[in-house]
Short mmCIF file of C-alpha atoms and ligand atoms in Angstrom, two decimals:
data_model
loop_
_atom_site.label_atom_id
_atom_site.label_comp_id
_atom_site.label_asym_id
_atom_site.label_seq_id
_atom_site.Cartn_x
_atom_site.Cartn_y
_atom_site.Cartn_z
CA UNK A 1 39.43 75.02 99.70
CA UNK A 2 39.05 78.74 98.26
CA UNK A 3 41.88 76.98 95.91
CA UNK A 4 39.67 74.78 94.33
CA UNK A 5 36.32 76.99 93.98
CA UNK A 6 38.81 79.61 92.30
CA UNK A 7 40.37 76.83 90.04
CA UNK A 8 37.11 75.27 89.14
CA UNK A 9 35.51 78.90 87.77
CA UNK A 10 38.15 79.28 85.95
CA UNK A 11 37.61 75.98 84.46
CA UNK A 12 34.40 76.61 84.08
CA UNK A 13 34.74 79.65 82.37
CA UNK A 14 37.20 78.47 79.94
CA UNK A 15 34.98 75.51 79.09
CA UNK A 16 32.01 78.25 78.42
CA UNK A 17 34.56 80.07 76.41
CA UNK A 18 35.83 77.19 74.21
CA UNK A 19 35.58 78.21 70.75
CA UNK A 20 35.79 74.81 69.21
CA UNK A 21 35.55 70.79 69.94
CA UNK A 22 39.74 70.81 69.85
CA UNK A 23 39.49 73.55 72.32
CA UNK A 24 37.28 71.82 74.75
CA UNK A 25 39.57 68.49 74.74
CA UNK A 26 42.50 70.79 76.03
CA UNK A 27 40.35 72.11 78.96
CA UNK A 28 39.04 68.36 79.63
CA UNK A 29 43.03 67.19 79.61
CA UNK A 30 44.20 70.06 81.35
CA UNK A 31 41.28 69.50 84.49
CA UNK A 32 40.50 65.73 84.00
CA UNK A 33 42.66 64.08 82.20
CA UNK A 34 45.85 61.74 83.60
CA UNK A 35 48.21 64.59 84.55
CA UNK A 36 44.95 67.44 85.31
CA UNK A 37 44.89 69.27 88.31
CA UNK A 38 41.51 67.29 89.32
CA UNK A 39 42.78 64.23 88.35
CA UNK A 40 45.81 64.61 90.63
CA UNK A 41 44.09 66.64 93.74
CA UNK A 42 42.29 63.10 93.44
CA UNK A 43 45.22 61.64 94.00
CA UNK A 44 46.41 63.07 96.92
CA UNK A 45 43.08 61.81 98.87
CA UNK A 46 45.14 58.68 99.12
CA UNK A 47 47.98 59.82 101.31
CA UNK A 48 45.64 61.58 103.81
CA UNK A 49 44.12 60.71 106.82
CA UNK A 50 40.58 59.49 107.10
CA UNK A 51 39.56 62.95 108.80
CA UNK A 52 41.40 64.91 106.32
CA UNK A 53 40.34 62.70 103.57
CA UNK A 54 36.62 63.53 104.60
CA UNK A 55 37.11 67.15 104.88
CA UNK A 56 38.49 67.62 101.44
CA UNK A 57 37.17 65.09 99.53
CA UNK A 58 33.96 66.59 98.74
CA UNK A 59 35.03 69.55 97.68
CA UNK A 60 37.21 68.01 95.12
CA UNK A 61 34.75 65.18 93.80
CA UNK A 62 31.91 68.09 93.11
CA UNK A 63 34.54 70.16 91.36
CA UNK A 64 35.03 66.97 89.29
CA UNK A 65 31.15 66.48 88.72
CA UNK A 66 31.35 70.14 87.73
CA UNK A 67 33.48 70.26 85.34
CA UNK A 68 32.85 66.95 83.78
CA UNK A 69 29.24 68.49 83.79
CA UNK A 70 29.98 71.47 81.88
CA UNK A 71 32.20 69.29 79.67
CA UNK A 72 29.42 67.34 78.08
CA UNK A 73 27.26 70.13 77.80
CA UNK A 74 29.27 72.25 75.66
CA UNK A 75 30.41 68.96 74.08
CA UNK A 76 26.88 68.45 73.06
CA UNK A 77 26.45 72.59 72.02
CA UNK A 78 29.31 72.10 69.78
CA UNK A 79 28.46 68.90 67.59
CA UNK A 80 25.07 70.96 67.45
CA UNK A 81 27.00 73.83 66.51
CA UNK A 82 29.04 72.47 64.02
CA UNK A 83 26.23 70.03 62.46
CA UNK A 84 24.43 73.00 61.37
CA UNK A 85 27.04 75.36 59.56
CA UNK A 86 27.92 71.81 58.01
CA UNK A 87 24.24 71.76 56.80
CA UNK A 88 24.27 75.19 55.79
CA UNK A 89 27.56 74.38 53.85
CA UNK A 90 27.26 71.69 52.11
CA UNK A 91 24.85 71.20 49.35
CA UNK A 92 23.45 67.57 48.51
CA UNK A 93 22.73 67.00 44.77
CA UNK A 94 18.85 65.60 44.56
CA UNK A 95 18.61 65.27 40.71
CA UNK A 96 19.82 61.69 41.00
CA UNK A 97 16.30 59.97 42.20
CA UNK A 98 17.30 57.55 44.68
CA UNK A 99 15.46 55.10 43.69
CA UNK A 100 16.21 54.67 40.14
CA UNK A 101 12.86 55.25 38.83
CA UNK A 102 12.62 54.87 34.43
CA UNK A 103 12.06 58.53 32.99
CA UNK A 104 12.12 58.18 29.68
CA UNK A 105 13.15 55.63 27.53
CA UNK A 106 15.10 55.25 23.94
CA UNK A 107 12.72 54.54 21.16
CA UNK A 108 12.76 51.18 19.59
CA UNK A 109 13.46 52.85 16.33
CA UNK A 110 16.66 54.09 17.82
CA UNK A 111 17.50 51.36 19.02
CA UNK A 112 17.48 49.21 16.54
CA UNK A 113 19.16 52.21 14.45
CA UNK A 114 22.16 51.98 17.28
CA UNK A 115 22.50 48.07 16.93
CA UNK A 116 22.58 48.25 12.89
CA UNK A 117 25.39 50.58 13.05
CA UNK A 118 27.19 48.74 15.24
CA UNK A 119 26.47 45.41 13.48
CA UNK A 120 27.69 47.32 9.92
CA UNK A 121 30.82 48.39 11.89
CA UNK A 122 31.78 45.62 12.60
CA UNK A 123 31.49 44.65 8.46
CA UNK A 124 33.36 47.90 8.02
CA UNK A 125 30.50 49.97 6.97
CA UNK A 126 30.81 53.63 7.82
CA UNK A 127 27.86 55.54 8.76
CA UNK A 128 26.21 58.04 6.42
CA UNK A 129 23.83 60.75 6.63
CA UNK A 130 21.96 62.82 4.15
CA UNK A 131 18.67 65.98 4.50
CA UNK A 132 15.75 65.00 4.89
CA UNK A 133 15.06 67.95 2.68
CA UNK A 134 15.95 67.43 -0.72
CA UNK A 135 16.17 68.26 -4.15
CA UNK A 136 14.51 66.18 -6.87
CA UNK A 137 18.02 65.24 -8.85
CA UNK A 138 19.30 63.68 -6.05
CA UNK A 139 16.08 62.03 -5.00
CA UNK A 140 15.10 60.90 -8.55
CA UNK A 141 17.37 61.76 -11.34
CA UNK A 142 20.67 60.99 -10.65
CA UNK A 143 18.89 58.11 -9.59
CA UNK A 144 17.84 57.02 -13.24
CA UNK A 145 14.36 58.88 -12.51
CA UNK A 146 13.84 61.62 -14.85
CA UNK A 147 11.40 64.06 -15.00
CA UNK A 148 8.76 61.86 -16.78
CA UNK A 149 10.09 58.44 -15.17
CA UNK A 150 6.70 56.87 -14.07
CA UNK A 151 8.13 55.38 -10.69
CA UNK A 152 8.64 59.42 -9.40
CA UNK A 153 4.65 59.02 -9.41
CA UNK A 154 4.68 55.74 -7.47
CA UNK A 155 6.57 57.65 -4.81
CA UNK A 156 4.14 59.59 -3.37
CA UNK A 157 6.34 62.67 -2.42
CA UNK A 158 5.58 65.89 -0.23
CA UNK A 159 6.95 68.65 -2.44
CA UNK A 160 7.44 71.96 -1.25
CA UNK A 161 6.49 74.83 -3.19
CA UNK A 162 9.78 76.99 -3.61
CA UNK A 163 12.36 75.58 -5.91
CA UNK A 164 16.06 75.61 -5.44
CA UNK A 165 18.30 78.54 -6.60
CA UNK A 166 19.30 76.43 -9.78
CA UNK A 167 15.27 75.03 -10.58
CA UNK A 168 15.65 71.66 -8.83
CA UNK A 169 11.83 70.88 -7.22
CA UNK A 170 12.42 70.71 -3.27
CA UNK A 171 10.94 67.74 -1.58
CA UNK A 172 11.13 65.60 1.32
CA UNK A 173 13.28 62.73 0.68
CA UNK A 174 11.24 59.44 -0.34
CA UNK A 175 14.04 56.89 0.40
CA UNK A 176 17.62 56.88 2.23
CA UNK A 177 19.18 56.30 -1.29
CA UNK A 178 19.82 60.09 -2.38
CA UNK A 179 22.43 59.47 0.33
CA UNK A 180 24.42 56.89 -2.15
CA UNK A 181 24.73 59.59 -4.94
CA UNK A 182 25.73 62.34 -2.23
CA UNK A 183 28.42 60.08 -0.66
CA UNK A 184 29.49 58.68 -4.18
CA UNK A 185 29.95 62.79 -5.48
CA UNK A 186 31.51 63.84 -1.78
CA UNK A 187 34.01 60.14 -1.52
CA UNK A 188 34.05 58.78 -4.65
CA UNK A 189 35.17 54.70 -4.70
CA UNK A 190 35.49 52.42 -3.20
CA UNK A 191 32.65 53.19 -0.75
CA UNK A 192 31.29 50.95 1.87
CA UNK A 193 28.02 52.73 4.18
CA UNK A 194 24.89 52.44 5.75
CA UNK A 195 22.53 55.24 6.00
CA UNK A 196 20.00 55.42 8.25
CA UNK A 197 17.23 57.77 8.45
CA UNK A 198 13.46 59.37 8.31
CA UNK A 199 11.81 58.99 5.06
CA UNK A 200 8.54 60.82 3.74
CA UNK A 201 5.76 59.30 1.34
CA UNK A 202 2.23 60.74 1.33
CA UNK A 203 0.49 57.61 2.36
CA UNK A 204 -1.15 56.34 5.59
CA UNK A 205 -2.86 53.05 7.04
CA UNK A 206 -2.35 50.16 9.36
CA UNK A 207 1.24 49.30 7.86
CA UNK A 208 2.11 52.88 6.63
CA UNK A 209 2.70 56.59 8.17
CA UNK A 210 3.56 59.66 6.10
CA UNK A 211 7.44 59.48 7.73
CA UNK A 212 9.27 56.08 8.27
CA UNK A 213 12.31 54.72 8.35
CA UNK A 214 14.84 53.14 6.42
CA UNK A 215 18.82 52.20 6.24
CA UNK A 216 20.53 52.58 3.13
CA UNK A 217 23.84 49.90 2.58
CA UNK A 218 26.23 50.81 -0.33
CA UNK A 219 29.14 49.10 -0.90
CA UNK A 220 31.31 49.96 -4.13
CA UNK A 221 34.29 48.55 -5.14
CA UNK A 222 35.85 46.03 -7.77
CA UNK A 223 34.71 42.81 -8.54
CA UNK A 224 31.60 43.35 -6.44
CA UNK A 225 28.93 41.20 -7.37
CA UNK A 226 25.50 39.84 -6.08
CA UNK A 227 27.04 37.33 -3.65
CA UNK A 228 28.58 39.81 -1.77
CA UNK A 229 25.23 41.66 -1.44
CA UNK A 230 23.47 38.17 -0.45
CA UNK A 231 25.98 37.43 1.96
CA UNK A 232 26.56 40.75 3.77
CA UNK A 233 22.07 40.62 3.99
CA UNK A 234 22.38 37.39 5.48
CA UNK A 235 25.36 38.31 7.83
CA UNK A 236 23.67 41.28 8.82
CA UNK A 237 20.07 39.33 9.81
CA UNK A 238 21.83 36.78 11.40
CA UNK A 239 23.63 39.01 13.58
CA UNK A 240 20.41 41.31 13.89
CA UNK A 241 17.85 38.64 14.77
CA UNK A 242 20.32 36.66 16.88
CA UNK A 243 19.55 33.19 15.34
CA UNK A 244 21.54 31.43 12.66
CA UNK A 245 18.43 29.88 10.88
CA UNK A 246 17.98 32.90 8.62
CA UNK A 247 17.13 31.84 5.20
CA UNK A 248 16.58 34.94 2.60
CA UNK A 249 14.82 34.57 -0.52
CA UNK A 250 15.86 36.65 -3.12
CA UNK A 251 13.24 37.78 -5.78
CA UNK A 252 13.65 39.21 -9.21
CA UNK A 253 12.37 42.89 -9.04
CA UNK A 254 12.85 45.91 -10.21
CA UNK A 255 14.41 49.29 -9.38
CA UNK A 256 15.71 52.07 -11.78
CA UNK A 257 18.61 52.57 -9.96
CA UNK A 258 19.73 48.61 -9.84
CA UNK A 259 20.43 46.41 -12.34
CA UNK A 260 19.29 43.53 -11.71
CA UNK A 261 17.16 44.70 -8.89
CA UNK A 262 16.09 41.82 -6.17
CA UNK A 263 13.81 42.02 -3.75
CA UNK A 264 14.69 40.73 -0.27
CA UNK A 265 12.32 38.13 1.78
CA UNK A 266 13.18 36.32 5.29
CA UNK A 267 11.38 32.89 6.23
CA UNK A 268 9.05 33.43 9.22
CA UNK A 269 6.37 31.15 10.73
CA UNK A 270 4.06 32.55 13.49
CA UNK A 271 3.90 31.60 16.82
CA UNK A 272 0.95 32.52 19.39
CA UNK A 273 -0.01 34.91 17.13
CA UNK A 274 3.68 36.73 16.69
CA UNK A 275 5.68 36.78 13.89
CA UNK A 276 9.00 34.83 14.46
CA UNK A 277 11.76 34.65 11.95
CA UNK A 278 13.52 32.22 10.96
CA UNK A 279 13.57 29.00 8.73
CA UNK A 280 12.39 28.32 4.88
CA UNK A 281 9.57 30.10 4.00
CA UNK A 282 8.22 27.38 1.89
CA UNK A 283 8.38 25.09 5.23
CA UNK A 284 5.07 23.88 6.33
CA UNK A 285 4.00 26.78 8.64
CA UNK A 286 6.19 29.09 6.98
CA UNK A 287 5.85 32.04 4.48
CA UNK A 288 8.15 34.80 3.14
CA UNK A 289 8.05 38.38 4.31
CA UNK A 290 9.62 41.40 2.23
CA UNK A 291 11.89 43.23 3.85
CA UNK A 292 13.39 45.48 1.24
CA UNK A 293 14.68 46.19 -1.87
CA UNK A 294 18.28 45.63 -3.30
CA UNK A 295 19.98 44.86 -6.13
CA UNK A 296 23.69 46.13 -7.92
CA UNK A 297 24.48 49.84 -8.40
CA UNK A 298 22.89 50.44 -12.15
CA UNK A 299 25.98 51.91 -14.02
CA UNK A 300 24.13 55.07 -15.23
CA UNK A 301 23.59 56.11 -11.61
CA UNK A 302 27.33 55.25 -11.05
CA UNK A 303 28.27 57.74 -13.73
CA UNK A 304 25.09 60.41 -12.16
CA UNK A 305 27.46 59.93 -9.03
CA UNK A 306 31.17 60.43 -11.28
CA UNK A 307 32.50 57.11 -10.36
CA UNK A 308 33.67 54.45 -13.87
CA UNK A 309 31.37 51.65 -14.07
CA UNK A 310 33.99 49.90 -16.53
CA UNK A 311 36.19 50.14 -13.19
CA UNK A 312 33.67 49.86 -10.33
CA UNK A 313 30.90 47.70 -9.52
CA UNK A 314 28.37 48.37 -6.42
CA UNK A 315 25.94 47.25 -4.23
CA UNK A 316 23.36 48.66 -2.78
CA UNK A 317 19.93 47.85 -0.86
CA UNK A 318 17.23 49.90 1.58
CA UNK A 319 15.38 48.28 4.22
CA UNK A 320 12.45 49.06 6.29
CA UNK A 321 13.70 49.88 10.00
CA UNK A 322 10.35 49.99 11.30
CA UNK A 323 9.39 46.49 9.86
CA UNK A 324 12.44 44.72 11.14
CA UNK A 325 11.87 46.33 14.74
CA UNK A 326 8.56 45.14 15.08
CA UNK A 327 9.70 42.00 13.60
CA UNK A 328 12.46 41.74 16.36
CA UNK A 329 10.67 43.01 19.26
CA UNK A 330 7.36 42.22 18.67
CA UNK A 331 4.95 44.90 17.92
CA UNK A 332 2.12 44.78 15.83
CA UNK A 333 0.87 48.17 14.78
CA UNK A 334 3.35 50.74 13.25
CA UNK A 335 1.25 54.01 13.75
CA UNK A 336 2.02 53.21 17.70
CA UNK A 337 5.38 54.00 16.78
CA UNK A 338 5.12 57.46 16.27
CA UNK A 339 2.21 58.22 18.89
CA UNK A 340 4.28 59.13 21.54
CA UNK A 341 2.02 57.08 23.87
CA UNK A 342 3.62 57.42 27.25
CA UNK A 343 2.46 53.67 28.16
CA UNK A 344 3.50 52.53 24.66
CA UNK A 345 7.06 53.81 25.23
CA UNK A 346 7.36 52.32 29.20
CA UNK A 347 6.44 49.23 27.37
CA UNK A 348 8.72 48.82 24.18
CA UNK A 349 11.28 51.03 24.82
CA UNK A 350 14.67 50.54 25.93
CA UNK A 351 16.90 51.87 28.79
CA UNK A 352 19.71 54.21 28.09
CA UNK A 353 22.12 51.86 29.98
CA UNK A 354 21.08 48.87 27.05
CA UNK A 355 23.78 49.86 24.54
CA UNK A 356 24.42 47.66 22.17
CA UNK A 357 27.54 46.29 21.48
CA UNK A 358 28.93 43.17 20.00
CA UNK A 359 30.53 41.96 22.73
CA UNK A 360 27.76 41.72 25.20
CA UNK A 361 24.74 41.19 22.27
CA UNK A 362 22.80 43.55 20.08
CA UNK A 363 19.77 42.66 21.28
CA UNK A 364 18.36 44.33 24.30
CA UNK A 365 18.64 42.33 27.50
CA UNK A 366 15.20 44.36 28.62
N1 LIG B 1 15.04 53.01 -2.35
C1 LIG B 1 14.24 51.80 -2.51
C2 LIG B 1 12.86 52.03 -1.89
O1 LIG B 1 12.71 52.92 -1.10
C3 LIG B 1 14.86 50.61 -1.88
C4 LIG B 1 16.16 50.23 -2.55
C5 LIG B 1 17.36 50.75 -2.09
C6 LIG B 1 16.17 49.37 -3.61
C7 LIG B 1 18.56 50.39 -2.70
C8 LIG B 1 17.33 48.99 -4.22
C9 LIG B 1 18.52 49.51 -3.77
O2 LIG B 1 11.95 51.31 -2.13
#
């Protein structure tokens, strides 16, 4: 009897003691389990007589209740235990929301800048880039605009009021296309690029804003002639706009910097009030929009840029990235563009995850 009050404090004890969950399951084996002391003082119950049995079965089954008692309580106190330093351990990262709530989204203008580039890739167009701050010979002279060349006037430029070390006026750029003469000087021929980019003009209304952008295409090489440029312009919408009824009108103009110089137009007709492109613009319910200017690579701006015009023929043409976003996606007011309205942005822009590629479609699956 003493036997078993002795062997169940100790028991008890030990289970108080136990230092860990591992440490408890080797008291609970040692009293409980199969081959534990309980366990078999259980056992011998069955070989005694009824009197005996009564006198000594108590004792045992209350040691049992005991133990098992104590058991789950520390059990319990050690998963508590154990939970918390866990807590205290192990940081959780919050700055994923949960619930994938839209931040911020990617500007229209960027991407549509993101699906020309990829489109021109695919043509094997590199991407170039040029500052925004520049000088006036690459803006205007080496671009067959000297000094008194009345077209500098028609640019409306922001000039700033220092000059370069060497005298050159400094200005905001006015077009993408002092990035032809810097790749031309930096790569020389043949040459085959887009350049996107921000663009300056002092002017502002419904269908203007002081910056804007356009993408610059030069392609220089031999043999290059007009056909090229109207095929790689009607490639390049076809793949943009995502619809093979493109028809482009080109229109005699005039550039110094091309010679001939065309002006690009798409076929549109309007639908509920939206602009929708595609078929002949002199269609019933059609018209032409401009989208650009273009024409071949005049030969004096070839030789501005060191490259033979006897031995290379170009390319070249800048469009208006705003103008072919809205036309794409729908908006009607360009100033919205650059207003940073929050609700404007939700709206029209595009989720980071929308990349495009030419595998699953340039245009944005919204
Ligand atoms: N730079 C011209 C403009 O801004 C567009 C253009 C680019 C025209 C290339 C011809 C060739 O209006």
């Amino acid at each position: 009897m003493t036997d078993i009050t002795n062997q169940t404090q100790a028991a008890l004890d030990a289970i108080a003691a136990a230092p860990s969950l591992d440490a408890l399951e080797e008291q609970r084996l040692d009293a409980l389990g199969k081959k534990g002391w309980v366990s078999l003082a259980l056992k011998t119950l069955g070989g005694m007589s009824p009197d005996e049995r009564t006198a000594a079965a108590p004792a045992i089954q209350s040691a049992r209740a005991a133990i098992a008692d104590a058991l789950d309580a520390k059990k319990a106190a050690l998963e508590t235990a154990e939970l918390e330093a866990r807590l205290a351990r192990e940081t959780i990262d919050l700055t994923l929301p949960a619930a994938p709530a839209r931040r911020g989204s990617v500007h229209p203008v960027s991407q549509v800048m993101d699906e020309l580039a990829e489109i021109f890739a695919d043509l094997g167009f590199a991407v170039a880039t040029g500052p925004e701050i520049e000088d006036d010979w690459h803006n205007f002279t080496a671009l067959n605009m000297d000094e008194t060349h009345p077209a500098r006037a028609m640019h409306d430029t922001f000039y700033f009021p220092d000059k370069t070390s060497d005298g050159r006026e400094v200005l905001l750029r006015t077009h993408t296309s002092p990035v032809q003469i810097r790749s031309m000087l930096a790569q020389g021929a043949p040459i085959r690029l887009i350049a996107p980019g921000r663009v300056y003009r002092s002017d502002s209304d419904a269908t203007h804003t002081p910056m804007f952008h356009q993408v610059e295409g030069l392609v220089v090489g031999r043999d290059i002639h007009l056909g090229h440029l109207k095929w790689t312009l009607e490639t390049f919408f076809k793949a943009f706009f995502e619809r093979e009824d493109i028809v482009l009108r080109l229109r005699p103009s005039y550039f110094p910097f091309t010679e001939p110089s065309v002006e690009v137009d798409v076929g549109y007709s309007t639908e509920g009030g939206r602009r929708v492109v595609g078929g002949h613009g002199d269609a019933p319910g059609h018209a032409w929009m401009e989208l650009g200017g273009s024409g071949m690579v005049n030969r004096r701006v070839l030789e501005f840029a060191g490259i033979d015009p006897d031995e290379y023929q170009g390319f070249a043409f800048g469009l208006g990235i705003d103008r072919i976003a809205m036309l794409k996606y729908g908006m009607n007011d360009l100033r919205a563009f650059f207003d940073g309205d929050p609700r404007w942005l939700q709206h029209y822009g595009f989720s980071l995850f929308d990349q495009p590629t030419l595998s699953a479609g340039v245009g944005a699956k919204v």
